[in-house]
PDB file of C-alpha atoms in Angstrom:
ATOM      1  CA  UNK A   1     -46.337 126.045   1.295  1.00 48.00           C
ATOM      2  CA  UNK A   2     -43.037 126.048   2.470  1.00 45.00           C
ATOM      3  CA  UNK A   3     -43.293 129.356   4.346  1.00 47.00           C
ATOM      4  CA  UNK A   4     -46.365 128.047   6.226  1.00 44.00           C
ATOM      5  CA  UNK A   5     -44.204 124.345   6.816  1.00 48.00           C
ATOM      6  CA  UNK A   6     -41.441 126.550   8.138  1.00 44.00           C
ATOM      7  CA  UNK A   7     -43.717 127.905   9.923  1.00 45.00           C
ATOM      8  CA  UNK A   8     -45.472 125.151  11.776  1.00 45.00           C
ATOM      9  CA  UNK A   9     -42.014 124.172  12.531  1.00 46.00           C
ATOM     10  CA  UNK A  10     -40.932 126.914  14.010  1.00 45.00           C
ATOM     11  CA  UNK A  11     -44.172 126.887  16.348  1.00 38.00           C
ATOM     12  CA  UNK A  12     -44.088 123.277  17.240  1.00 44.00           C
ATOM     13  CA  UNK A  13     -40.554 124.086  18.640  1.00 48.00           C
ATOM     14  CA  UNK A  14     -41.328 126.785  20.780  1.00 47.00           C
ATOM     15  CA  UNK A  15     -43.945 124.833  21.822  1.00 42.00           C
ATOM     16  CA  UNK A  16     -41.912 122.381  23.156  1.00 44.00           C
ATOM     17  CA  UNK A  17     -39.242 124.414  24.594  1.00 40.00           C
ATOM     18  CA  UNK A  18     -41.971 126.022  26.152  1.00 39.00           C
ATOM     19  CA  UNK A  19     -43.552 122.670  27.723  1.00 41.00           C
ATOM     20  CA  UNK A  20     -39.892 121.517  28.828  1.00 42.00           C
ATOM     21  CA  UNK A  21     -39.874 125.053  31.099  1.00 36.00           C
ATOM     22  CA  UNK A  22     -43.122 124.307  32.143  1.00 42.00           C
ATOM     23  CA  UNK A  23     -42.064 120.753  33.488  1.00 41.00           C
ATOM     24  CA  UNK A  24     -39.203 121.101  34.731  1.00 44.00           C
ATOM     25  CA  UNK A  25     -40.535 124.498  36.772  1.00 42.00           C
ATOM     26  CA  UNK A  26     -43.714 122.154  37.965  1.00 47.00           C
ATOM     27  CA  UNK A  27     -40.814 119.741  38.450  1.00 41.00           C
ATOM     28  CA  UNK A  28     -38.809 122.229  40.633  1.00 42.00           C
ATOM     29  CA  UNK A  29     -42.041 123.022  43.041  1.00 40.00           C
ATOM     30  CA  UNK A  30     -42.645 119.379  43.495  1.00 41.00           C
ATOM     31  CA  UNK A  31     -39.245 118.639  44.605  1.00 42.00           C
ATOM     32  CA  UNK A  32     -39.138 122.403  46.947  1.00 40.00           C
ATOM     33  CA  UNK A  33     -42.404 120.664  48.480  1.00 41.00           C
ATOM     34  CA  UNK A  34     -40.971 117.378  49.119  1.00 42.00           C
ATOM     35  CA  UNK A  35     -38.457 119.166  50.478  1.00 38.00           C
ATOM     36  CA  UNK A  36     -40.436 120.899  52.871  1.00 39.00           C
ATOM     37  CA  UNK A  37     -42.347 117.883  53.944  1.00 42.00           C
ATOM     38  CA  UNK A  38     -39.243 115.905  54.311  1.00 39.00           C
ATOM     39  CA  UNK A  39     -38.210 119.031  56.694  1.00 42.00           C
ATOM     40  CA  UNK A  40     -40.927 119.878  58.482  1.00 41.00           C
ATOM     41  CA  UNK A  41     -41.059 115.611  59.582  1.00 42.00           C
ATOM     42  CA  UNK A  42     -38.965 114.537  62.800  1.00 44.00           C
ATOM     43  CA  UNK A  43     -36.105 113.111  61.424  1.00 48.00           C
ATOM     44  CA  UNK A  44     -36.929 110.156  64.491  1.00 46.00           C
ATOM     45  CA  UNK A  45     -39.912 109.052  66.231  1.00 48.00           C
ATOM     46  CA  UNK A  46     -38.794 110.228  69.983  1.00 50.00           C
ATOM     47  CA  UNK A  47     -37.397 107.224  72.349  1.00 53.00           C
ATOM     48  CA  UNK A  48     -39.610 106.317  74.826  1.00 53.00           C
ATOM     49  CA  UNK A  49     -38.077 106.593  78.163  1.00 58.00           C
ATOM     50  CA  UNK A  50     -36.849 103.312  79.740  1.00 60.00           C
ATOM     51  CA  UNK A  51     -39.200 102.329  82.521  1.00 65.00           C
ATOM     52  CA  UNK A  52     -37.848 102.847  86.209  1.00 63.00           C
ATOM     53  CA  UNK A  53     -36.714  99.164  87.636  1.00 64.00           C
ATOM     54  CA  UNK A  54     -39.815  97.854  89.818  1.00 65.00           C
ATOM     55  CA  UNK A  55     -38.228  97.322  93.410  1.00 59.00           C
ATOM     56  CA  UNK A  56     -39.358  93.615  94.410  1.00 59.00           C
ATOM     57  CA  UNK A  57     -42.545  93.788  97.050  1.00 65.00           C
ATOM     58  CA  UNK A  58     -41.923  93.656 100.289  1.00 63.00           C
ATOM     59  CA  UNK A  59     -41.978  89.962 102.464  1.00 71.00           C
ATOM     60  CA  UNK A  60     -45.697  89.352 103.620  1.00 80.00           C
ATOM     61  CA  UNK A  61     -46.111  89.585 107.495  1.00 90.00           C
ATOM     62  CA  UNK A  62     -44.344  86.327 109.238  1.00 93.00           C
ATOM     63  CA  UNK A  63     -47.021  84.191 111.071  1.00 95.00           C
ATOM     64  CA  UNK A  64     -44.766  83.097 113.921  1.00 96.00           C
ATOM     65  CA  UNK A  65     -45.859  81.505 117.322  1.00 94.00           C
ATOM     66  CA  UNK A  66     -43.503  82.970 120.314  1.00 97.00           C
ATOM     67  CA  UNK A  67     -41.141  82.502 121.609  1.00 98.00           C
ATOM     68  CA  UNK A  68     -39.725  82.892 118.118  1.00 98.00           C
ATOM     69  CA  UNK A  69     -36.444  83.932 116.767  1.00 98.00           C
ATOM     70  CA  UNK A  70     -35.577  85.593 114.214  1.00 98.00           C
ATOM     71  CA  UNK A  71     -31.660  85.839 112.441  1.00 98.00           C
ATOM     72  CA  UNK A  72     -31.922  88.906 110.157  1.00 98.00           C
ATOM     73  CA  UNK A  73     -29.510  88.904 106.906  1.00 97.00           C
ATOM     74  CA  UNK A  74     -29.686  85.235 106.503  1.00 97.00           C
ATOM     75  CA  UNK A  75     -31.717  82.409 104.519  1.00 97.00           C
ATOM     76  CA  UNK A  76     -30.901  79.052 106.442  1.00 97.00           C
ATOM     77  CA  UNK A  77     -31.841  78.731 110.540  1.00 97.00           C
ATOM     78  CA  UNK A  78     -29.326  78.531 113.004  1.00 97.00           C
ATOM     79  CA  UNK A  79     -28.720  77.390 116.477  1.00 97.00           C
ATOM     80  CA  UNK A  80     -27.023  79.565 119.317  1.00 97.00           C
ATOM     81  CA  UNK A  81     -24.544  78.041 121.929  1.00 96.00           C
ATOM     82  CA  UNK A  82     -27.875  77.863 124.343  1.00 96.00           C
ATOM     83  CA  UNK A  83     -29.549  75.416 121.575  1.00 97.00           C
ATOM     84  CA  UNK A  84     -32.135  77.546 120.544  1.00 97.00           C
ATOM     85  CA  UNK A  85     -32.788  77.629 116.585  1.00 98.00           C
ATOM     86  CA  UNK A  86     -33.262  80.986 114.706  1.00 98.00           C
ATOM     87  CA  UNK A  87     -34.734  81.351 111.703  1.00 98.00           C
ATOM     88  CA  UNK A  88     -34.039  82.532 108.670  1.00 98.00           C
ATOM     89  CA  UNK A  89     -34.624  86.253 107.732  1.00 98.00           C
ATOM     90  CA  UNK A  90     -38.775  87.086 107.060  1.00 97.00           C
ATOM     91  CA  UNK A  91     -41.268  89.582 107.838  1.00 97.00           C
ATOM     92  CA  UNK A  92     -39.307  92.284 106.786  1.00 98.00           C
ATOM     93  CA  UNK A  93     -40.217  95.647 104.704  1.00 97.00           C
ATOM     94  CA  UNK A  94     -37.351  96.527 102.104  1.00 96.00           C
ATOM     95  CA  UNK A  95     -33.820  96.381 102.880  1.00 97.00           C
ATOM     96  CA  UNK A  96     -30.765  94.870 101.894  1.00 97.00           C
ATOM     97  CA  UNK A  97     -28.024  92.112 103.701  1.00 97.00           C
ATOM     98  CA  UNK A  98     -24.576  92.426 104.373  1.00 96.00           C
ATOM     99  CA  UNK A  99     -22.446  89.997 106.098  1.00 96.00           C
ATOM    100  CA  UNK A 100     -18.795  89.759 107.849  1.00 94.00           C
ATOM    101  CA  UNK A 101     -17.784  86.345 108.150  1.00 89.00           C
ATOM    102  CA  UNK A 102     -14.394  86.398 109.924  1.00 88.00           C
ATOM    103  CA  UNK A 103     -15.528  89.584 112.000  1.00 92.00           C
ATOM    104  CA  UNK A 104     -14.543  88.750 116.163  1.00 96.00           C
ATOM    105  CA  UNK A 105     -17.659  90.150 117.935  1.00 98.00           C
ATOM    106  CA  UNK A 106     -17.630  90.639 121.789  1.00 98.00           C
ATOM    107  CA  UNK A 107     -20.255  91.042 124.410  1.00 98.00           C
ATOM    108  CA  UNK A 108     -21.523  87.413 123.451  1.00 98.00           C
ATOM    109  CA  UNK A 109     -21.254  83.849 123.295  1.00 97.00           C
ATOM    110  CA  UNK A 110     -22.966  83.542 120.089  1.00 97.00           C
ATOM    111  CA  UNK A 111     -20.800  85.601 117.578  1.00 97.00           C
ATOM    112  CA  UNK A 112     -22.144  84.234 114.478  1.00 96.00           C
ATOM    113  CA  UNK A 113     -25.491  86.054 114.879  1.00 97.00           C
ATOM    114  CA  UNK A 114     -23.964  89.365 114.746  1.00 98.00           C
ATOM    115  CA  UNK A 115     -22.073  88.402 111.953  1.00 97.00           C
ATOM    116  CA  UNK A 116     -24.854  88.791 109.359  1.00 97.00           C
ATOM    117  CA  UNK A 117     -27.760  91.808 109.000  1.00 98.00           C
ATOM    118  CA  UNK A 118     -30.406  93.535 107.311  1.00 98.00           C
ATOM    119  CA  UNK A 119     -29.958  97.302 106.984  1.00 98.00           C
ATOM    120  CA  UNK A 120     -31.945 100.047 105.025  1.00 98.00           C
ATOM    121  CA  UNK A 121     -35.481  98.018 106.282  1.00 98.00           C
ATOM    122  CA  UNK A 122     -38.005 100.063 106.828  1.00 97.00           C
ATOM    123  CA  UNK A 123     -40.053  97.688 109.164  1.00 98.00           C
ATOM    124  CA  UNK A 124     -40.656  94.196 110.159  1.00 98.00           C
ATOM    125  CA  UNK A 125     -44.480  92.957 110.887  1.00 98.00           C
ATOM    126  CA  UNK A 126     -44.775  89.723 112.863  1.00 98.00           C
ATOM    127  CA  UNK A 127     -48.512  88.278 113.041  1.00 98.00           C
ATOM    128  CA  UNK A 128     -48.294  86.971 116.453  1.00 98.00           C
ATOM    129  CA  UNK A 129     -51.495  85.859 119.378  1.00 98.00           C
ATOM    130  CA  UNK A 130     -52.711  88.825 121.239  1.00 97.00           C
ATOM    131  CA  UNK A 131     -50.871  89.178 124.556  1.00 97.00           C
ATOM    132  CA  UNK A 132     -47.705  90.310 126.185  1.00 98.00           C
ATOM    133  CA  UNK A 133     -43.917  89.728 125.044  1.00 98.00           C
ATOM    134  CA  UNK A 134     -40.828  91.085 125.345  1.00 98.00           C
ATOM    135  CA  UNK A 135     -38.862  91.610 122.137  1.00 98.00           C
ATOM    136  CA  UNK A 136     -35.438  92.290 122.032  1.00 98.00           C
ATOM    137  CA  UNK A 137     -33.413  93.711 119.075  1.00 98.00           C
ATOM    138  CA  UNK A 138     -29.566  92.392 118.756  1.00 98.00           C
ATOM    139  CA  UNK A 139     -27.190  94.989 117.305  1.00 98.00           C
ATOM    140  CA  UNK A 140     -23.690  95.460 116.385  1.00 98.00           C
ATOM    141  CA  UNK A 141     -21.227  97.485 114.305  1.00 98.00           C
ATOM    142  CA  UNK A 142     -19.231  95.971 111.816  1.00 96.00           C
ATOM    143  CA  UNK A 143     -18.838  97.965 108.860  1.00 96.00           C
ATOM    144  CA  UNK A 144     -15.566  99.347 108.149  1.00 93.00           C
ATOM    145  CA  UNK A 145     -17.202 102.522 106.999  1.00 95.00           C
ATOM    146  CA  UNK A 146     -18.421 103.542 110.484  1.00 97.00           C
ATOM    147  CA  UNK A 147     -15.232 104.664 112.784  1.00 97.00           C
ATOM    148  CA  UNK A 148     -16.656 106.505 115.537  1.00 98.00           C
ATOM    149  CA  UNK A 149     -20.262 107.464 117.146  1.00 98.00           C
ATOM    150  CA  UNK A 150     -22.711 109.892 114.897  1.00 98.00           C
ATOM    151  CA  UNK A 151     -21.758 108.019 112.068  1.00 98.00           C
ATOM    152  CA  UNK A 152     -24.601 105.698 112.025  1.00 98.00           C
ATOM    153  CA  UNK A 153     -27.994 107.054 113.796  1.00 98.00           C
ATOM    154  CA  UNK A 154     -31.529 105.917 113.344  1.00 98.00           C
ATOM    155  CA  UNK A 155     -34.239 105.337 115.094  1.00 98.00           C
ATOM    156  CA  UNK A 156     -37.121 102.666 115.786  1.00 98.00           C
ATOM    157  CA  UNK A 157     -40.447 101.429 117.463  1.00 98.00           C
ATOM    158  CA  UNK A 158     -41.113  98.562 118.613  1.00 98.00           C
ATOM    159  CA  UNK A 159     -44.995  97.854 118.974  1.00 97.00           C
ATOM    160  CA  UNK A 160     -45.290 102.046 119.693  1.00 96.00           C
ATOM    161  CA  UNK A 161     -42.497 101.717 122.070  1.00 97.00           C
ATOM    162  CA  UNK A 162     -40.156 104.871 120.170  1.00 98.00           C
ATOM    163  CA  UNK A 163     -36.414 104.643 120.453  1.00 98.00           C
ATOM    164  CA  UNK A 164     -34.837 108.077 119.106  1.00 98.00           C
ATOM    165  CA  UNK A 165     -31.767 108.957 117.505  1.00 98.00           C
ATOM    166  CA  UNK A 166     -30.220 105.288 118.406  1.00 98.00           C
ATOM    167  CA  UNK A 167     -26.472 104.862 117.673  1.00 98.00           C
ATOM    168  CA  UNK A 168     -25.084 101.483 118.252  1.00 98.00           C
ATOM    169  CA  UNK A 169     -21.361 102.746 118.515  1.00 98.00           C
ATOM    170  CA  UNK A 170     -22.533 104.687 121.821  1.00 98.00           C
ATOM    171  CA  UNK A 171     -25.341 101.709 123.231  1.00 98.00           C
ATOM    172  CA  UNK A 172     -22.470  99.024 122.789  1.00 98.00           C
ATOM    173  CA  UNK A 173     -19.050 101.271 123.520  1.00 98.00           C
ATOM    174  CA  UNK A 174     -17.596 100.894 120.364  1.00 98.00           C
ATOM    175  CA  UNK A 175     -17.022  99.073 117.456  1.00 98.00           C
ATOM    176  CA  UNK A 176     -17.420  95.205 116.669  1.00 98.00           C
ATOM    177  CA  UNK A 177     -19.071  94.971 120.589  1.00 98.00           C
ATOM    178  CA  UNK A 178     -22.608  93.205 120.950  1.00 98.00           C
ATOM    179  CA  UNK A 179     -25.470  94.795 121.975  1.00 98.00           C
ATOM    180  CA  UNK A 180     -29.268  93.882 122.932  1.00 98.00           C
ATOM    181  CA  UNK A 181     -32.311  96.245 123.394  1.00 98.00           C
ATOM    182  CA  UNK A 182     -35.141  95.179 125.240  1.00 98.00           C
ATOM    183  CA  UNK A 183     -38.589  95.922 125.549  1.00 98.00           C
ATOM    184  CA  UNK A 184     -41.648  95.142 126.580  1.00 98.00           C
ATOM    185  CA  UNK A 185     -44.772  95.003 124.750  1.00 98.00           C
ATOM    186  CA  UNK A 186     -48.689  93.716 124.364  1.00 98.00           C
ATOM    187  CA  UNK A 187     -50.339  93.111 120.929  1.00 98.00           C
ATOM    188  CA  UNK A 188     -54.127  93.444 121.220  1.00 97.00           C
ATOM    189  CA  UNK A 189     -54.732  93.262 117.031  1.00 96.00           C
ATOM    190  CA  UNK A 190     -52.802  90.176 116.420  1.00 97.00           C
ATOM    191  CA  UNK A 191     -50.034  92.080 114.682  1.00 97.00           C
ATOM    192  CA  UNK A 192     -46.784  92.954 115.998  1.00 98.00           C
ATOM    193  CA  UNK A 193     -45.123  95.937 113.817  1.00 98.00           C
ATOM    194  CA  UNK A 194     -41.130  97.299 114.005  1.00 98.00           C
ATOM    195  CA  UNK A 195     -40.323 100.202 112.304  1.00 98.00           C
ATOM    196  CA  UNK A 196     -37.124 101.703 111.452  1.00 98.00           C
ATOM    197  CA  UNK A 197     -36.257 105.682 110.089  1.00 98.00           C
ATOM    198  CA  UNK A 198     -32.975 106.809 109.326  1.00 98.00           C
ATOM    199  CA  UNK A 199     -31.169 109.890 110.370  1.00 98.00           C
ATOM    200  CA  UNK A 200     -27.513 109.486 109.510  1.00 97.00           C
ATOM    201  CA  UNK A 201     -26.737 106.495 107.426  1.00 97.00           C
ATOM    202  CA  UNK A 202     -28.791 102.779 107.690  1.00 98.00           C
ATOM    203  CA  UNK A 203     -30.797 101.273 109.911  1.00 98.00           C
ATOM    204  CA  UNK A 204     -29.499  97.769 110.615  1.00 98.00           C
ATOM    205  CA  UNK A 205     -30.719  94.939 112.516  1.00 98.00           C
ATOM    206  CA  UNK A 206     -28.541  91.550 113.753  1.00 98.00           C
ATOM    207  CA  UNK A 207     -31.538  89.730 114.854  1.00 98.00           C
ATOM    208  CA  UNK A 208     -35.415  89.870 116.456  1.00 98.00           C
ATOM    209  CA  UNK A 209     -36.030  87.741 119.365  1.00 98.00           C
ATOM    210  CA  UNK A 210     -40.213  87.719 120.696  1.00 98.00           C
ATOM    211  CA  UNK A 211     -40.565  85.817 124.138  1.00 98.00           C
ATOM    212  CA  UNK A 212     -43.992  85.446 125.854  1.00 98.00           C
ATOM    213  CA  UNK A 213     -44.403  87.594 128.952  1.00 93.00           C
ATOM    214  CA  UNK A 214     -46.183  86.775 131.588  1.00 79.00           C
TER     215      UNK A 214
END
């Protein structure tokens, strides 16, 4: 009786050591699997990219009734030394303002319209009566970047009217000198359209004057 006790004793042990291997080995593959899933799982869910900045829209076409005037670069109207009023910027596509305010501008009595722009437009549209006009564009140069002609070339159309490779350095003779370019025009659609494409550097604009031409 003892022998078989002994016996039984003997085999319940190995049993057990037997079960512990079995465990811990079934133990072992569990923790080799979670292992591998852990592995084979991005350690991050990917960043989405940060959305590009939405450029504001463009200012709608400018209902204006001739003879109008128009001071780019600026949000409050002003009057030249002839008492006309200009208003503020409007009807432009795109662009951005810069503005010199001690800047001494020659070639005209009205200095403080050159003295403020809009550059890097792409167009201005003007919802005007059918009929003729003459629009002029007012330029100058006053950015200290730009030391010499070629260093700022674009070109424009007025109303179809094409005006290549302009350089206000060269139209005016130099720098910080007043310019105006005229020309003459007929709107038949109700809309009158400016466009502007660079070449070297910005287009830039001082202000948009549309008188009635009869």
């Amino acid at each position: 009786m003892k022998n078989t006790n002994c016996r039984m004793q003997k085999w319940a042990g190995g049993f057990a050591v037997l079960l512990a291997v079995a465990l811990a080995a079934g133990c072992h593959r569990a923790n080799e699997q979670d292992s591998a899933d852990t592995d084979s799982t991005p350690d991050a869910t990917p960043a989405t990219p940060a959305a590009a900045p939405v450029p504001p829209p463009p200012a709608p076409p400018a209902a204006v009734t001739p003879p109008v005037r128009i001071k780019a670069g600026v949000t409050e109207p002003m009057k030249d030394s002839a008492g006309n009023v200009w208003l503020p910027d409007q009807g432009f596509a795109d662009g951005q303002t810069y503005a010199v305010t001690n800047a001494t501008v020659t070639n005209t009595l009205n200095q403080a319209l050159y003295r403020s722009e809009r550059y890097s437009m792409t167009a201005y549209h003007f919802l005007v009566p059918n009929g003729k006009y003459t629009v002029k564009l007012h330029f100058v140069e006053v950015y200290s970047g730009i030391t010499g002609p070629g260093m700022r070339v674009f070109s424009f159309s007025v109303q179809g009217h094409e005006f290549k490779d302009f350089d206000i350095w060269v139209k005016a003779g130099g720098f910080s000198k007043a310019y105006v370019e005229s020309v003459n025009v007929e709107v038949t659609d109700g809309k009158l359209t400016i466009t502007f494409t660079p070449n070297v550097e910005n287009p830039k604009v001082c202000g948009i004057e549309i008188l009635p031409r009869t």
